[in-house]
Amino acid sequence: MTDNCFFSLSFVMLHWLFAVSLTLLILDLFLSTEWLSWLALTIFAAWSALLFASFGLPVQWIMVAFILALAVEFALYYTIWKNAVRPLVMKLFMRGAPQEILDDPIGCVGVLRRGDDGSFCVKVGDLLYRVDPQDCEHFAAGERVKVIALSKGIVRVGREQSAA
């Protein structure tokens, strides 16, 4: 290692790759986007693999190091980061923030509303979902219900279980 250069990337550039990767992961804590995390993990895997180039390994071994680093990083990301770190940060720093609306409303509690055409919809957070006509005869407008199924944009609802 006489010229401090790997694949024409200097140590300074490698440190920038590491810094960008960590910055993207920290941004991911607050933005909650998968693609940002994947970009950060890919950059971090590239950084890890390029460090192996300092040992004078052939390109094939550097690619193996990249693939192994990426696999380990994804495993750690989905076991530790998403299940422990992100919920902890959300609990500590985002206490007063409004709850995120899920794309999958199953299990959420909402309020039934009657539309102008007489059909029912359930309001979960800020979103409205059409209610299956079979469920409409069992409930009245303004009643709190729990979403139990979702199919093609139409939800099935059931009675909200009250805490005893």
mmCIF file of C-alpha atoms in Angstrom:
data_model
loop_
_atom_site.group_PDB
_atom_site.id
_atom_site.type_symbol
_atom_site.label_atom_id
_atom_site.label_comp_id
_atom_site.label_asym_id
_atom_site.label_seq_id
_atom_site.Cartn_x
_atom_site.Cartn_y
_atom_site.Cartn_z
ATOM 1 C CA MET A 1 0.000 0.000 0.000
ATOM 2 C CA THR A 2 2.321 2.644 -1.258
ATOM 3 C CA ASP A 3 0.017 5.119 -2.959
ATOM 4 C CA ASN A 4 -3.001 5.035 -0.591
ATOM 5 C CA CYS A 5 -5.305 4.507 -3.535
ATOM 6 C CA PHE A 6 -7.808 1.703 -4.268
ATOM 7 C CA PHE A 7 -9.371 1.528 -7.687
ATOM 8 C CA SER A 8 -8.461 5.198 -8.031
ATOM 9 C CA LEU A 9 -10.336 6.035 -4.798
ATOM 10 C CA SER A 10 -8.264 7.677 -2.094
ATOM 11 C CA PHE A 11 -8.720 7.163 1.631
ATOM 12 C CA VAL A 12 -10.454 10.546 1.789
ATOM 13 C CA MET A 13 -13.006 9.391 -0.791
ATOM 14 C CA LEU A 14 -13.578 6.169 1.143
ATOM 15 C CA HIS A 15 -14.249 8.157 4.288
ATOM 16 C CA TRP A 16 -16.760 10.247 2.368
ATOM 17 C CA LEU A 17 -18.544 7.073 1.257
ATOM 18 C CA PHE A 18 -18.770 6.007 4.884
ATOM 19 C CA ALA A 19 -20.029 9.446 5.972
ATOM 20 C CA VAL A 20 -22.672 9.569 3.220
ATOM 21 C CA SER A 21 -23.856 6.079 4.151
ATOM 22 C CA LEU A 22 -24.245 6.986 7.830
ATOM 23 C CA THR A 23 -25.971 10.264 6.956
ATOM 24 C CA LEU A 24 -28.494 8.442 4.768
ATOM 25 C CA LEU A 25 -29.206 5.928 7.539
ATOM 26 C CA ILE A 26 -29.795 8.728 10.042
ATOM 27 C CA LEU A 27 -32.114 10.478 7.586
ATOM 28 C CA ASP A 28 -33.927 7.174 7.173
ATOM 29 C CA LEU A 29 -34.806 7.221 10.873
ATOM 30 C CA PHE A 30 -37.027 10.235 10.320
ATOM 31 C CA LEU A 31 -38.177 9.759 6.722
ATOM 32 C CA SER A 32 -38.935 6.010 6.918
ATOM 33 C CA THR A 33 -38.279 5.166 3.294
ATOM 34 C CA GLU A 34 -36.943 1.808 2.164
ATOM 35 C CA TRP A 35 -35.066 3.075 -0.885
ATOM 36 C CA LEU A 36 -33.003 5.489 1.210
ATOM 37 C CA SER A 37 -31.962 2.629 3.487
ATOM 38 C CA TRP A 38 -31.094 0.394 0.552
ATOM 39 C CA LEU A 39 -28.963 3.141 -0.978
ATOM 40 C CA ALA A 40 -27.138 3.644 2.333
ATOM 41 C CA LEU A 41 -26.554 -0.100 2.738
ATOM 42 C CA THR A 42 -25.267 -0.419 -0.829
ATOM 43 C CA ILE A 43 -22.838 2.471 -0.337
ATOM 44 C CA PHE A 44 -21.687 0.970 2.961
ATOM 45 C CA ALA A 45 -21.159 -2.437 1.305
ATOM 46 C CA ALA A 46 -19.130 -0.763 -1.452
ATOM 47 C CA TRP A 47 -17.055 0.999 1.190
ATOM 48 C CA SER A 48 -16.475 -2.311 2.991
ATOM 49 C CA ALA A 49 -15.508 -4.107 -0.219
ATOM 50 C CA LEU A 50 -13.146 -1.356 -1.329
ATOM 51 C CA LEU A 51 -11.304 -1.647 1.973
ATOM 52 C CA PHE A 52 -10.444 -5.222 0.967
ATOM 53 C CA ALA A 53 -8.702 -3.874 -2.130
ATOM 54 C CA SER A 54 -5.912 -2.606 0.103
ATOM 55 C CA PHE A 55 -4.794 -6.216 0.552
ATOM 56 C CA GLY A 56 -4.221 -6.539 -3.183
ATOM 57 C CA LEU A 57 -7.016 -9.044 -3.668
ATOM 58 C CA PRO A 58 -8.326 -9.801 -7.157
ATOM 59 C CA VAL A 59 -11.550 -8.145 -8.278
ATOM 60 C CA GLN A 60 -13.479 -11.421 -7.876
ATOM 61 C CA TRP A 61 -12.728 -11.519 -4.139
ATOM 62 C CA ILE A 62 -13.667 -7.865 -3.782
ATOM 63 C CA MET A 63 -17.039 -8.658 -5.403
ATOM 64 C CA VAL A 64 -17.498 -11.579 -3.001
ATOM 65 C CA ALA A 65 -16.712 -9.211 -0.118
ATOM 66 C CA PHE A 66 -19.292 -6.743 -1.478
ATOM 67 C CA ILE A 67 -21.995 -9.425 -1.726
ATOM 68 C CA LEU A 68 -21.239 -10.799 1.747
ATOM 69 C CA ALA A 69 -21.164 -7.313 3.271
ATOM 70 C CA LEU A 70 -24.475 -6.468 1.606
ATOM 71 C CA ALA A 71 -26.088 -9.687 2.872
ATOM 72 C CA VAL A 72 -24.882 -9.102 6.437
ATOM 73 C CA GLU A 73 -25.963 -5.461 6.350
ATOM 74 C CA PHE A 74 -29.469 -6.293 5.100
ATOM 75 C CA ALA A 75 -29.821 -8.988 7.769
ATOM 76 C CA LEU A 76 -28.736 -6.577 10.508
ATOM 77 C CA TYR A 77 -30.890 -3.788 9.077
ATOM 78 C CA TYR A 78 -34.085 -5.831 9.097
ATOM 79 C CA THR A 79 -33.455 -7.524 12.455
ATOM 80 C CA ILE A 80 -31.992 -4.696 14.522
ATOM 81 C CA TRP A 81 -32.513 -1.351 12.794
ATOM 82 C CA LYS A 82 -36.168 -1.692 11.786
ATOM 83 C CA ASN A 83 -37.296 -3.630 14.869
ATOM 84 C CA ALA A 84 -35.323 -1.887 17.619
ATOM 85 C CA VAL A 85 -33.552 1.321 16.622
ATOM 86 C CA ARG A 86 -36.300 2.995 14.554
ATOM 87 C CA PRO A 87 -39.112 2.283 17.087
ATOM 88 C CA LEU A 88 -36.883 3.518 19.926
ATOM 89 C CA VAL A 89 -36.112 6.775 18.087
ATOM 90 C CA MET A 90 -39.787 7.250 17.241
ATOM 91 C CA LYS A 91 -40.741 6.727 20.870
ATOM 92 C CA LEU A 92 -38.068 9.085 22.232
ATOM 93 C CA PHE A 93 -38.056 11.913 19.695
ATOM 94 C CA MET A 94 -41.448 11.755 17.985
ATOM 95 C CA ARG A 95 -43.801 11.497 20.964
ATOM 96 C CA GLY A 96 -46.066 14.373 19.951
ATOM 97 C CA ALA A 97 -46.064 13.559 16.243
ATOM 98 C CA PRO A 98 -49.321 12.327 14.710
ATOM 99 C CA GLN A 99 -49.554 8.602 14.113
ATOM 100 C CA GLU A 100 -48.633 7.550 10.585
ATOM 101 C CA ILE A 101 -51.496 6.318 8.443
ATOM 102 C CA LEU A 102 -50.813 2.843 7.234
ATOM 103 C CA ASP A 103 -51.423 1.673 3.699
ATOM 104 C CA ASP A 104 -52.814 -1.453 5.326
ATOM 105 C CA PRO A 105 -55.651 -0.397 7.664
ATOM 106 C CA ILE A 106 -56.386 -3.923 8.948
ATOM 107 C CA GLY A 107 -56.613 -3.827 12.731
ATOM 108 C CA CYS A 108 -57.119 -0.061 12.868
ATOM 109 C CA VAL A 109 -60.170 1.484 14.487
ATOM 110 C CA GLY A 110 -62.171 4.073 12.586
ATOM 111 C CA VAL A 111 -65.508 5.856 12.529
ATOM 112 C CA LEU A 112 -68.275 4.973 10.088
ATOM 113 C CA ARG A 113 -69.530 7.764 7.853
ATOM 114 C CA ARG A 114 -72.529 7.736 5.511
ATOM 115 C CA GLY A 115 -71.970 9.174 2.054
ATOM 116 C CA ASP A 116 -74.431 11.246 0.029
ATOM 117 C CA ASP A 117 -75.416 8.166 -1.953
ATOM 118 C CA GLY A 118 -76.226 6.221 1.246
ATOM 119 C CA SER A 119 -73.129 4.019 1.140
ATOM 120 C CA PHE A 120 -70.861 3.705 4.153
ATOM 121 C CA CYS A 121 -67.186 4.438 4.451
ATOM 122 C CA VAL A 122 -64.903 4.154 7.443
ATOM 123 C CA LYS A 123 -62.517 6.981 8.344
ATOM 124 C CA VAL A 124 -59.174 5.690 9.622
ATOM 125 C CA GLY A 125 -56.970 8.649 10.468
ATOM 126 C CA ASP A 126 -57.276 10.953 7.459
ATOM 127 C CA LEU A 127 -58.178 8.223 4.971
ATOM 128 C CA LEU A 128 -61.625 7.008 3.929
ATOM 129 C CA TYR A 129 -62.245 3.405 2.903
ATOM 130 C CA ARG A 130 -65.472 2.074 1.344
ATOM 131 C CA VAL A 131 -67.250 -0.493 3.507
ATOM 132 C CA ASP A 132 -68.550 -3.773 2.128
ATOM 133 C CA PRO A 133 -72.347 -3.438 1.677
ATOM 134 C CA GLN A 134 -72.877 -6.683 3.644
ATOM 135 C CA ASP A 135 -71.448 -4.992 6.754
ATOM 136 C CA CYS A 136 -73.512 -1.813 6.405
ATOM 137 C CA GLU A 137 -76.734 -3.312 7.767
ATOM 138 C CA HIS A 138 -75.115 -4.157 11.125
ATOM 139 C CA PHE A 139 -73.821 -0.674 11.949
ATOM 140 C CA ALA A 140 -74.978 2.952 12.157
ATOM 141 C CA ALA A 141 -73.206 6.132 11.067
ATOM 142 C CA GLY A 142 -70.867 7.539 13.716
ATOM 143 C CA GLU A 143 -70.175 4.119 15.241
ATOM 144 C CA ARG A 144 -66.570 3.118 15.963
ATOM 145 C CA VAL A 145 -65.551 -0.052 14.133
ATOM 146 C CA LYS A 146 -62.428 -2.114 13.598
ATOM 147 C CA VAL A 147 -61.204 -2.901 10.083
ATOM 148 C CA ILE A 148 -60.879 -6.687 9.783
ATOM 149 C CA ALA A 149 -60.182 -7.207 6.060
ATOM 150 C CA LEU A 150 -59.268 -5.275 2.914
ATOM 151 C CA SER A 151 -59.928 -6.442 -0.629
ATOM 152 C CA LYS A 152 -59.737 -4.284 -3.764
ATOM 153 C CA GLY A 153 -60.108 -1.061 -1.771
ATOM 154 C CA ILE A 154 -63.237 -2.206 0.083
ATOM 155 C CA VAL A 155 -62.970 -3.020 3.784
ATOM 156 C CA ARG A 156 -64.851 -5.423 6.002
ATOM 157 C CA VAL A 157 -65.532 -4.068 9.480
ATOM 158 C CA GLY A 158 -66.394 -5.575 12.834
ATOM 159 C CA ARG A 159 -67.282 -4.358 16.286
ATOM 160 C CA GLU A 160 -64.561 -2.547 18.182
ATOM 161 C CA GLN A 161 -63.523 -4.642 21.163
ATOM 162 C CA SER A 162 -63.838 -2.502 24.266
ATOM 163 C CA ALA A 163 -61.175 -2.824 26.960
ATOM 164 C CA ALA A 164 -62.674 -4.558 29.964
#
